[in-house]
Structures are given as C-alpha cells and as structure tokens.
XYZ file of C-alpha atoms in Angstrom:
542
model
C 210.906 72.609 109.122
C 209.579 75.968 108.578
C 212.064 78.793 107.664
C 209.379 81.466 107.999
C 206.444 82.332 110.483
C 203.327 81.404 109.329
C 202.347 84.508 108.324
C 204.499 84.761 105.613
C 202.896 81.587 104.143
C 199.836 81.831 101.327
C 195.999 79.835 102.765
C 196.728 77.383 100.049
C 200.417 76.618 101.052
C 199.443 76.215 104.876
C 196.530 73.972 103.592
C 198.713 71.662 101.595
C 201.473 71.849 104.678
C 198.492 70.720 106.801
C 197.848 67.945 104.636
C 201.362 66.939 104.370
C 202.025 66.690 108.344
C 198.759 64.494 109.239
C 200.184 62.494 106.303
C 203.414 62.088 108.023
C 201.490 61.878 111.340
C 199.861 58.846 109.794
C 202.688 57.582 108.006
C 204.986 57.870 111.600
C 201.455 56.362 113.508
C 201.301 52.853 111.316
C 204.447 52.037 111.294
C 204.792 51.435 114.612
C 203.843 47.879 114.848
C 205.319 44.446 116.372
C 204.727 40.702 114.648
C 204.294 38.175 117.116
C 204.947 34.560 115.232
C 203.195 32.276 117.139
C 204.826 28.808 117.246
C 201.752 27.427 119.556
C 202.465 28.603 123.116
C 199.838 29.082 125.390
C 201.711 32.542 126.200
C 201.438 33.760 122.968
C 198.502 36.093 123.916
C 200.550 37.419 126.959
C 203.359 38.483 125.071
C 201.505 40.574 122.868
C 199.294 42.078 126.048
C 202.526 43.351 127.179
C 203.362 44.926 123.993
C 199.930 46.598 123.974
C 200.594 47.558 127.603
C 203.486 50.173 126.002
C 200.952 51.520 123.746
C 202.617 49.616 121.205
C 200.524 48.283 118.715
C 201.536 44.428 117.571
C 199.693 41.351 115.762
C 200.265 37.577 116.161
C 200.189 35.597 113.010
C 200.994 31.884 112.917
C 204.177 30.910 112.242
C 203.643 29.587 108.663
C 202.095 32.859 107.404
C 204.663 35.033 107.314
C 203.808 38.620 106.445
C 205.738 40.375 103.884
C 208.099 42.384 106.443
C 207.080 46.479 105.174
C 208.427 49.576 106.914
C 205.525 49.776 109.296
C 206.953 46.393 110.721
C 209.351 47.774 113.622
C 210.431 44.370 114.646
C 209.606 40.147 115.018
C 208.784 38.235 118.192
C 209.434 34.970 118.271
C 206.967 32.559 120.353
C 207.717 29.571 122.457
C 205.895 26.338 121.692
C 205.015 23.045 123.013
C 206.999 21.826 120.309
C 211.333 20.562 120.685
C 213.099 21.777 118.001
C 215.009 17.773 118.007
C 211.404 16.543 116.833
C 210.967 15.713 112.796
C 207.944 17.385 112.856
C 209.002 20.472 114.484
C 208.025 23.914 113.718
C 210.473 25.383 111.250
C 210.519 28.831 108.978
C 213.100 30.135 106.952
C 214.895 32.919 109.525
C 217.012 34.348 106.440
C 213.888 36.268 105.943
C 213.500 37.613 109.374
C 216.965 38.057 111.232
C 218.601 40.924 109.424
C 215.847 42.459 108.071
C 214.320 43.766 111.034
C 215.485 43.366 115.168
C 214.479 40.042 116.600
C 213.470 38.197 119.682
C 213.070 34.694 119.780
C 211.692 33.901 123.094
C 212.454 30.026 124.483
C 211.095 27.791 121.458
C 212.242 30.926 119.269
C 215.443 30.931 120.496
C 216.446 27.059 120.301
C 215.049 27.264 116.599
C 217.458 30.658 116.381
C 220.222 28.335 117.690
C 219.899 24.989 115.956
C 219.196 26.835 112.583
C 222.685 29.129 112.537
C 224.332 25.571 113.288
C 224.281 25.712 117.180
C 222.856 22.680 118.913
C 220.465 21.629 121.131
C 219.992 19.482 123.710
C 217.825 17.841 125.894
C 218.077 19.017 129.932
C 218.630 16.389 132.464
C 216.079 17.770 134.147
C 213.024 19.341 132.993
C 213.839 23.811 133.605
C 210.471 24.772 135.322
C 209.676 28.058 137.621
C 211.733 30.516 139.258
C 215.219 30.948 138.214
C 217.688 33.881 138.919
C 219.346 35.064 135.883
C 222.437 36.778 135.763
C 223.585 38.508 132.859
C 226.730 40.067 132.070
C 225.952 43.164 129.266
C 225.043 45.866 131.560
C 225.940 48.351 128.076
C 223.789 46.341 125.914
C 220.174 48.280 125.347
C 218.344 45.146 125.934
C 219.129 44.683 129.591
C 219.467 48.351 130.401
C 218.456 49.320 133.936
C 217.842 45.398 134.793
C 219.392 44.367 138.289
C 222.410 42.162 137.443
C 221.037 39.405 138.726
C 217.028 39.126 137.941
C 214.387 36.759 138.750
C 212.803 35.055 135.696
C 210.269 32.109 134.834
C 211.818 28.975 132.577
C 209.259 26.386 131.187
C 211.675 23.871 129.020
C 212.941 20.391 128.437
C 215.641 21.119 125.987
C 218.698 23.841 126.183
C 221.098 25.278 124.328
C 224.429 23.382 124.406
C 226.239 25.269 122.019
C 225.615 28.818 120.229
C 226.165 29.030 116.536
C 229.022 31.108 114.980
C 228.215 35.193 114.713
C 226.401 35.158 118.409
C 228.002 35.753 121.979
C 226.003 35.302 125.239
C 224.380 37.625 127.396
C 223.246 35.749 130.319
C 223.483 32.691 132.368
C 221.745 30.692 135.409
C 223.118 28.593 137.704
C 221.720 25.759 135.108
C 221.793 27.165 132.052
C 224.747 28.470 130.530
C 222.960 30.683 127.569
C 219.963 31.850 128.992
C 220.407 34.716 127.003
C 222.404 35.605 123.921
C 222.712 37.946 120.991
C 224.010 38.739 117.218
C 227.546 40.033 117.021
C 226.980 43.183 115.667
C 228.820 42.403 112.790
C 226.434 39.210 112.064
C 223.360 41.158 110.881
C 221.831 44.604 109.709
C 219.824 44.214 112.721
C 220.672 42.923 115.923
C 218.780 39.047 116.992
C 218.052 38.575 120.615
C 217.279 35.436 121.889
C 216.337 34.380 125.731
C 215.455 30.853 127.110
C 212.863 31.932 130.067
C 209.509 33.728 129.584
C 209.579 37.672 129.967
C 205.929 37.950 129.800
C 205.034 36.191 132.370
C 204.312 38.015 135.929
C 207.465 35.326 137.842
C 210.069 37.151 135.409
C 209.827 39.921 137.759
C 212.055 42.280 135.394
C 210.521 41.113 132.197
C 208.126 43.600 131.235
C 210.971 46.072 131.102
C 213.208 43.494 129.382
C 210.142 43.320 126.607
C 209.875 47.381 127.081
C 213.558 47.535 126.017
C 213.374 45.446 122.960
C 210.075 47.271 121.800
C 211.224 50.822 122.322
C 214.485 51.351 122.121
C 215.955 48.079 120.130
C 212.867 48.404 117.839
C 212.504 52.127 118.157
C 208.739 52.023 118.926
C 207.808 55.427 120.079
C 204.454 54.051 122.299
C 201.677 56.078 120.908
C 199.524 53.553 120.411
C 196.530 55.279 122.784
C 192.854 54.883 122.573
C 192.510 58.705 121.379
C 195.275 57.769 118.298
C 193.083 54.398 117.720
C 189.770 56.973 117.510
C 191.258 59.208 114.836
C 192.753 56.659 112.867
C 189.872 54.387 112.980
C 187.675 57.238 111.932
C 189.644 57.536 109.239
C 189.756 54.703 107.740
C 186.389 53.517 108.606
C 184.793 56.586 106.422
C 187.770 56.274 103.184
C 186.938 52.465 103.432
C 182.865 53.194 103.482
C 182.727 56.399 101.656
C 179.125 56.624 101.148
C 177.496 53.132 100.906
C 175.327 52.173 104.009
C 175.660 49.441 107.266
C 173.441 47.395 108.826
C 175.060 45.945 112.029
C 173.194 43.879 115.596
C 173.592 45.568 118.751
C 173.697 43.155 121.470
C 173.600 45.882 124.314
C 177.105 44.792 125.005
C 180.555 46.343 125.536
C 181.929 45.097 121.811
C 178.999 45.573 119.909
C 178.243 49.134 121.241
C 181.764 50.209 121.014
C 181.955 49.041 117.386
C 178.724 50.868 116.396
C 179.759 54.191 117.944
C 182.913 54.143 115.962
C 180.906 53.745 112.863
C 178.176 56.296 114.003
C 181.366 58.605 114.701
C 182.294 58.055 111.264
C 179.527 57.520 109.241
C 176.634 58.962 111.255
C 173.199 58.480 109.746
C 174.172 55.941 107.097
C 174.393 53.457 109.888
C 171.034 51.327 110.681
C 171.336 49.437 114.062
C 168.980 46.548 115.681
C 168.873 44.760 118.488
C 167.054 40.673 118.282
C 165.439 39.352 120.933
C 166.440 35.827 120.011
C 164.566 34.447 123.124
C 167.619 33.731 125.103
C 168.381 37.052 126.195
C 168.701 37.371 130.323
C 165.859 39.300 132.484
C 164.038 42.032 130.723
C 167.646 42.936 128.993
C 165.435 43.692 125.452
C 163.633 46.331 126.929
C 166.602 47.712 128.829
C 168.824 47.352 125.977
C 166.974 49.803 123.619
C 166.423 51.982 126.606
C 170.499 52.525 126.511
C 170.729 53.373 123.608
C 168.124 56.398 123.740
C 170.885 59.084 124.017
C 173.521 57.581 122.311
C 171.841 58.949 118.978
C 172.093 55.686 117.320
C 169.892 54.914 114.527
C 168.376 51.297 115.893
C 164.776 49.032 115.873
C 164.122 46.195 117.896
C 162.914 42.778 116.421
C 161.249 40.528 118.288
C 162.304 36.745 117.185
C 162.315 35.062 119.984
C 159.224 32.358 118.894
C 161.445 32.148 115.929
C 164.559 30.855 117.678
C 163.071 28.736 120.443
C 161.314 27.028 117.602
C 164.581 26.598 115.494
C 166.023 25.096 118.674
C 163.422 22.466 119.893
C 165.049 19.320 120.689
C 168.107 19.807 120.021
C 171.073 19.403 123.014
C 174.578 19.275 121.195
C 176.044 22.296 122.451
C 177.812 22.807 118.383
C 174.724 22.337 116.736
C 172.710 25.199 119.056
C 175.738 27.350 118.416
C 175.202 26.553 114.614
C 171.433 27.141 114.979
C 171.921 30.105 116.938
C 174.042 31.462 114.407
C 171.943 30.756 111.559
C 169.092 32.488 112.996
C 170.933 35.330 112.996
C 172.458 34.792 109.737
C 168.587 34.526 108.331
C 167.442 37.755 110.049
C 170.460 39.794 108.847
C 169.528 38.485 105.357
C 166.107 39.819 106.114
C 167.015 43.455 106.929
C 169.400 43.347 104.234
C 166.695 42.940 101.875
C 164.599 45.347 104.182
C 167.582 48.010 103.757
C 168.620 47.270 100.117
C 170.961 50.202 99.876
C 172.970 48.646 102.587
C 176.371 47.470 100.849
C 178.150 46.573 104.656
C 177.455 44.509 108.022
C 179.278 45.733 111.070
C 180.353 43.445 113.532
C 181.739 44.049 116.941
C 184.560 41.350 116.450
C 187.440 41.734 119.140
C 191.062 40.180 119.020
C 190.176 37.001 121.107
C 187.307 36.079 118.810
C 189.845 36.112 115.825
C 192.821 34.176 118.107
C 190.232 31.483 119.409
C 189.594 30.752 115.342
C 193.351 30.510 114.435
C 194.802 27.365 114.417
C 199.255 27.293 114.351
C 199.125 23.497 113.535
C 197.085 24.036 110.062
C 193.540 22.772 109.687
C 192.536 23.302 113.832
C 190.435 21.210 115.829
C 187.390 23.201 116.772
C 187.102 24.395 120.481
C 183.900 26.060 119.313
C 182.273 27.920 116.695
C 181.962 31.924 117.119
C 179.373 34.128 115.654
C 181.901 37.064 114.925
C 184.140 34.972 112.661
C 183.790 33.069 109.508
C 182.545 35.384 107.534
C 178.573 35.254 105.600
C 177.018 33.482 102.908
C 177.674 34.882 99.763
C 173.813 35.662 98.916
C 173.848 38.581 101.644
C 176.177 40.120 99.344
C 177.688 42.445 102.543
C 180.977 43.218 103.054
C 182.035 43.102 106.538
C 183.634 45.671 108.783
C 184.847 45.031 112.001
C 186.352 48.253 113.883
C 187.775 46.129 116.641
C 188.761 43.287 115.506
C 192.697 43.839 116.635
C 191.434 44.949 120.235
C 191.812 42.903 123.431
C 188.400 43.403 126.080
C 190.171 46.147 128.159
C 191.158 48.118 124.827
C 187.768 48.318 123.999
C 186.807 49.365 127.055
C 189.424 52.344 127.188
C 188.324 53.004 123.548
C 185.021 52.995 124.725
C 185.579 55.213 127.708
C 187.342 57.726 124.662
C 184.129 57.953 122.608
C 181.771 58.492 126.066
C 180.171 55.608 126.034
C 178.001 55.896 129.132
C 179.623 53.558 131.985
C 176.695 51.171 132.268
C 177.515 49.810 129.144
C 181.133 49.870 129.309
C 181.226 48.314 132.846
C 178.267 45.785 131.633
C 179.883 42.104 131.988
C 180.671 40.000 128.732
C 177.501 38.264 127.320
C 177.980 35.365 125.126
C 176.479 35.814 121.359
C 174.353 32.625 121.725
C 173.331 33.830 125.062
C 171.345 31.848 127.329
C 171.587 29.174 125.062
C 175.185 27.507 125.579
C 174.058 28.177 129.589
C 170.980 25.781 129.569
C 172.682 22.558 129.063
C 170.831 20.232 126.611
C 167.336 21.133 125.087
C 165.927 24.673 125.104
C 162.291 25.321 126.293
C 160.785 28.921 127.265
C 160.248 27.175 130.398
C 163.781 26.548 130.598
C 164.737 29.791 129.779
C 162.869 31.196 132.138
C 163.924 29.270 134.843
C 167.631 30.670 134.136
C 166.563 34.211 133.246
C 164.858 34.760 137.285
C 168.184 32.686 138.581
C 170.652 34.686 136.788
C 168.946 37.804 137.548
C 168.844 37.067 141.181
C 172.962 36.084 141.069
C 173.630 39.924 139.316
C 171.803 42.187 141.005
C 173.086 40.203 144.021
C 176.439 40.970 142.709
C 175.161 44.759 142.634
C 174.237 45.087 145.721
C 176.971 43.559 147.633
C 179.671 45.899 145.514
C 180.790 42.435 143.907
C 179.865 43.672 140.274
C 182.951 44.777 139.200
C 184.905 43.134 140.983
C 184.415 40.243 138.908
C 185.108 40.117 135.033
C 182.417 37.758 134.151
C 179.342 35.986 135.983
C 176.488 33.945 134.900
C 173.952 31.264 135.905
C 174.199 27.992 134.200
C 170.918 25.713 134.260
C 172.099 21.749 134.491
C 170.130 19.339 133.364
C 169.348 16.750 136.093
C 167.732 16.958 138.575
C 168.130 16.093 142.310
C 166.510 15.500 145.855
C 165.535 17.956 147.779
C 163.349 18.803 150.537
C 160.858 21.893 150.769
C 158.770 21.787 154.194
C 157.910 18.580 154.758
C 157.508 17.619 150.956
C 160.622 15.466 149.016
C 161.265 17.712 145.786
C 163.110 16.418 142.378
C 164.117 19.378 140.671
C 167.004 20.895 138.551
C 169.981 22.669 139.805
C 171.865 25.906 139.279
C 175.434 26.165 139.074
C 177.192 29.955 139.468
C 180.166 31.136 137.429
C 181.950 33.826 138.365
C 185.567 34.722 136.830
C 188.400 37.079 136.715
C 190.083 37.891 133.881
C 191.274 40.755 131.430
C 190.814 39.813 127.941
C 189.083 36.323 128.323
C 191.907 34.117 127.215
C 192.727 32.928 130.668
C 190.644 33.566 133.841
C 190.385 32.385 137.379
C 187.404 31.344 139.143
C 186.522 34.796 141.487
C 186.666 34.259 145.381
C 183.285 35.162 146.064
C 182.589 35.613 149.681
C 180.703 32.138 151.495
C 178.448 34.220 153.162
C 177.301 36.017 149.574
C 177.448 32.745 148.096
C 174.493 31.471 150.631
C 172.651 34.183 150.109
C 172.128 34.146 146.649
C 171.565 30.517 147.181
C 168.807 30.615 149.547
C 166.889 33.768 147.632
C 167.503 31.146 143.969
C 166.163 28.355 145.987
C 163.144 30.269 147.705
C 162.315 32.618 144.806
C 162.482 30.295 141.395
C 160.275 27.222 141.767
C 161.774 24.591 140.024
C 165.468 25.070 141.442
C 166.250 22.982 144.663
C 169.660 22.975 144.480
C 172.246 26.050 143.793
C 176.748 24.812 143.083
C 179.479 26.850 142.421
C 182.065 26.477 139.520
C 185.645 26.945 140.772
C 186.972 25.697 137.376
C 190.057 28.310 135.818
C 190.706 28.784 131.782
C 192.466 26.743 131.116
C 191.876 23.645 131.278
C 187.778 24.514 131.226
C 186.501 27.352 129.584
C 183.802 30.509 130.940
C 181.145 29.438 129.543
C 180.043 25.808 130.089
C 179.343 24.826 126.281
C-alpha cells in the first residue's frame, strides 16, 4: 500500500510501482486456474464449460499426464469414467500427489477411486443408479453446499457405490439409495480439504449443481472469476508479442469465426508483421472467395487471395475414403503454406485458429486413441517448413471465441457466420470429388442458407449445411422418369460442438427449401433431412 499521495512520489518510482502492480495483476490473473483429470467420461467437456461459465479459467488433461501442481493451480477435478474402479484394468493415479496439495473434487468415477484408494470399498449396486435422484445432505455449515436446498435434485449415472468410506472422511449427503452420495476430508486428514460426490453436478438434471461446482471453484478453491474476454485480450496480447517479439507470421484465413478471431489477436499484437491469405481450395461454398476477402477490407488485415482450386480438385480425383480426402485436403494446404513460406522467407511463425474442441477431439485418455478423424488444426507441420506454430485460441470453447471476438470488434457477420469445416465441401460430397459435384452442392447449400436468412432461422441454429449423397434415385419431373442424386440437410444446435441436437426446423420451411433445391439445381430430384444428435453421429457426415 501507499503511505503517501502520489505526488510525493519521483516519475521513476511511480514507473517502477506501475510495473510492479500489472506484475502482480498478472501474477494474481494466471493463477487462477482449475485441472480437470479426465478419466474418459463423456461429461468431461461439460464440467469444464461450467467452470468457464464462472469466468474461471480451467484445462482438462488426461488422467495419466499429470501436471506438476504450481501455485497458479487453484484446485483438481476429478472426472467420472466409463470405467469400475473393481476392474484390473481400471484407471488408477497416485492421489498422494493430488489430495493435500491442493482442494479436490472427485466427481462419481473420481470419487469411488478417492474411496477404494484411502482403503474404503466399493461395491457393485443391485441396480444400475440412473437419472433423477433427490439428494439430501446434512452440512448446511460446510462451504461446499452453502445456500443449496436441503434436499436437491441431482443426476446419478453408476453401476457401482460406495459401501464403506475410508478412515479420515465423514459423509455429507445421502439418497434414499445411496448412503454416501456425498462425503468429505476430516479437516484434520489433509492440508486441503477432498470432496467427493457420486451424481453429476454438471449436468442440467442436477438442478443445484452449477452452484454446487460454483462453490467448490470460488470459495473452496478461492477462484476470484475474472476470467473475462477483455482479461483474455490483454493477456493474450501480451504474450503473443513477448513470445513473437519481432519475427514475422504467415497464417490462412478461412473467412471463419476461429480463424478471423485468431488473426485479429495477432494483428492486435503484432500489426504489420502479420501476412494473411485466404485459398480457394475449390471446395469453398457459393461465391464465399470473393465475399471472404471482401470482409476483410476494413478489418486492416494484411491478406492475398490464392486461387488453388484446379490444384485441389486435381489432388482429389478419384478418391472416396472420407480419411484419405481429409489427408489430401490437408496436404494441399500443407504444400501451399510451404509455398508462401518460401514466398515470405522472413516469416519464422504460422498462426492457426485452433480452438479447445479441435485439441479435445485429438486427445485420447486410453493411450494411443483410435482415430474419429483427422483435423487440420492439430498435429503439428513437417519439419522442412521450419515454422513455429502459434495458436491464440487454442484453450477457447466456440462461444469464447465468439465473446472474444465480439471484444476485439469483429464485425457481426463474421462472428455470427456458422462453423465451416477446414476440408469444406469436401467431407460433404460423399465419395469422389468432381467440379460438377461441387457445384451441384455449392447452388444446394446456398439455397438451404439464405433460406435460413430469410425465414429468421439463421441464428437460430448453430450449424447447417447441405450434404451431396451419392446415389441416386427415381424421380419424376413432368411427365419424364428422372435418376438423379439426392440432398440431405443438416441443421444442429449446439454451443461448443462437442454435443449437438438436430434443430427443429419448421415442416413448412423444410418444403420450401425442398421444392426451390429440387426446381432450381438440375441434377437433384430428391431433398432428406438428418435428425441424427452428437453423439452417437457426428455434424458433419465424414
């Protein structure tokens, strides 16, 4: 604290006080962070949206790469997982190096591992705990259940339970099934308390459980929640131009939400020393090249179109596993980044517009993971580009980008634009790419989203596209039989991408844009609609 009014201070001792309280700012601002060990739940990625939702920033990690725990580390959630804690193989860490050394929560799976490794035991239900459960507990004075209604709807999704707790830990909460739905450290046990709960909090059914998270985060972990998009800015500012200093970037612009977002960061940071373009890899929708540059006019970003789409239609010919065009795809861009490397020699840096659920998707809990699908933000470059790569959003969920976005005015047309795969059009014509093909789905798709525009339907939904099958099917134009392809329509809700529902479009809109596909794009004589959620399918259709 000050013991004198500024005034009385020297230029040079203000200066350094400056200095020394945006150190402390930063200092106070990274270490407010969560670790989320992820023991393979699907729920994993709602547990740390919820953290994120109290401006709280947090990171999930798989279980087996434990992070060394440093001050900025406020406290450890523990996941659930498909996994029983009675099975050999079971997912196991060493807990002496988390409980105690910072609070704890180990949420369902976390909590029977808490359990059976402190010498409790566990059990397998007679019946399967699944849904809606009221849970009572019985620590109204305890901080983690402060201002929670004594008895509380919450969401259970187990086959084993806790039969007996271990020495050092005394019980919180009960339901009419399970007598330790909730328990705790005696606070003589550890340093810091360990909290452990047998029903999901995360989840929207635990009605109660956002603020049961909210009270573990902020006041048992002593998070202060100023983890906002104009604190993300500054910092990433920061650290973008210390990390950069004055070497150059070359990044792609995709016209897109992530990429545009990413770049304007760096621009913010870096200004001129950033060199932008956008590729026209052929598989781009309706006219979006030309409209793409057009966007970027006022944004004063340094950028050049390339036209390549001969190149990548070529690379593609004949080819219909949906990997191998991803791999393609990706190597197309791969070979044109090496070419404006060379182009841009004093370039030292590729930016990429990588967000959270790119890096998630990649992660496998289990070890060496079975490939959903390849992305084009993650796995890094061939050595012989000789880039380093910087990704300014790569710990950001859709919607934070979007807020982030919305920060650094980023005009609304881009930030409302809908997610665009990076292969594009390419994993939505099923099998072989033609031009032809391409431009079948280009007029389609750009019927279905100005459609969408018109009827006020745009942003209501999170995602649409159209998908071009291939087969073909009867139809009848006039008084002529037809055999041509059809067009299926996928339309989803969703925040981040990790899960999404199929969007209730109206059936009235619905036959609409199926009669204008039908009558407007020769070569379509049929138009279906996906109603498939993530998961089990995924948005896009390859």
């Amino acid at each position: 604290m000050l013991s004198l009014p500024l005034r009385f201070y020297t230029n040079s001792e203000i200066y350094f006080l400056h200095i020394s309280l945006i150190q402390c700012r930063q200092t106070l601002f990274f270490m407010q962070k969560i670790l989320i060990l992820d023991f393979g739940s699907q729920f994993t990625q709602l547990i740390a949206r919820r953290v994120r939702e109290m401006n709280v920033y947090c990171e999930i990690v798989p279980y087996h790469k434990i992070p060394e725990l440093t001050p900025d580390i406020q406290g450890v959630i523990l996941s659930g997982s498909p996994f029983s804690v009675r099975q050999p193989d079971a997912l196991r860490i060493d807990l002496d190096k988390i409980a105690g050394h910072k609070p704890m929560l180990g949420i369902c799976y976390g909590a029977q591992m808490t359990a059976d490794y402190y010498g409790g035991e566990v059990g397998q239900s007679e019946k399967r705990e699944y849904g809606k459960v009221m849970l009572q507990h019985h620590a109204p004075g305890d901080p983690f259940f402060a201002g929670i209604s004594k008895r509380s709807q919450v969401w259970m999704s187990h086959s084993d339970t806790i039969t007996r707790l271990p020495e050092g830990f005394e019980v919180l909460g009960n339901s009419d099934t399970i007598p330790y739905a909730a328990f705790r450290s005696k606070p003589d046990r550890f340093q810091h308390p360990v909290y452990c709960i047998q029903f999901h909090p995360e989840v929207y059914h635990s009605l109660e459980g956002f603020e049961i998270l909210k009270n573990f985060v902020h006041d048992i972990c002593g998070c202060a929640g100023d983890w906002t998009p104009a604190h993300f800015v500054e910092e990433t500012v920061d650290r973008l131009r210390q990390q950069i200093g004055n070497e150059k970037v070359i990044m792609a612009l995709s016209g897109g939400v992530d990429s545009t977002v990413a770049a304007t960061l760096l621009h913010r940071a870096i200004g001129k020393q950033l060199f932008c373009f956008f590729v026209d890899n052929g598989l781009l929708r309706k006219n979006e090249f030309e409209q793409v540059l057009d966007s970027y006019k006022d944004m004063g970003l340094n950028i050049e179109g390339v036209d390549a789409k001969h190149r990548f239609w070529d690379a593609l010919a004949g080819e219909s596993d949906p990997e191998k065009k991803r791999k393609i795809i990706g190597k197309g861009f791969i070979d044109i980044f090496e070419e404006e490397s060379l182009a841009h020699p004093e370039a030292a840096w590729l930016g990429q517009g990588t967000i959270y659920p790119d890096v998630i998707e990649s992660i496998s809990v289990h070890g060496p993971s079975v490939t959903i699908k390849s992305h084009h933000n993650v796995g890094g470059l061939p050595e012989k580009l000789k880039l380093k790569i910087v990704e300014p959003l790569r710990m950001l969920f859709k919607d934070e980008v979007r807020r982030v976005g919305k920060e650094l005015e980023v005009p609304a047309n881009i930030l409302n634009r809908h997610p665009f795969p990076g292969p594009g059009l390419g994993i939505r014509i099923l099998g072989d790419i033609t031009p032809e093909k391409v431009t079948l789905l280009q007029e389609a798709d750009a019927i279905f989203i100005q459609k969408l525009r018109e009827h006020g339907l745009y942003e209501e939904v999170w995602q649409a596209g159209a998908i071009l099958l291939p087969i073909h099917s009867v139809g009848v134009m006039g008084d002529e039989r037809t055999y041509e392809k059809t067009i299926a329509l996928r339309a989803v809700s969703s925040t981040d991408g990790m899960t999404a529902e199929w969007s209730r479009l109206p059936y009235d809109f619905l036959a609409e844009v199926s009669s204008e596909i039908i009558n407007n794009v020769k070569g379509i004589n049929r138009v279906v609609f996906d109603i498939s959620t993530k998961p089990p399918a995924t948005i896009e259709w390859e």
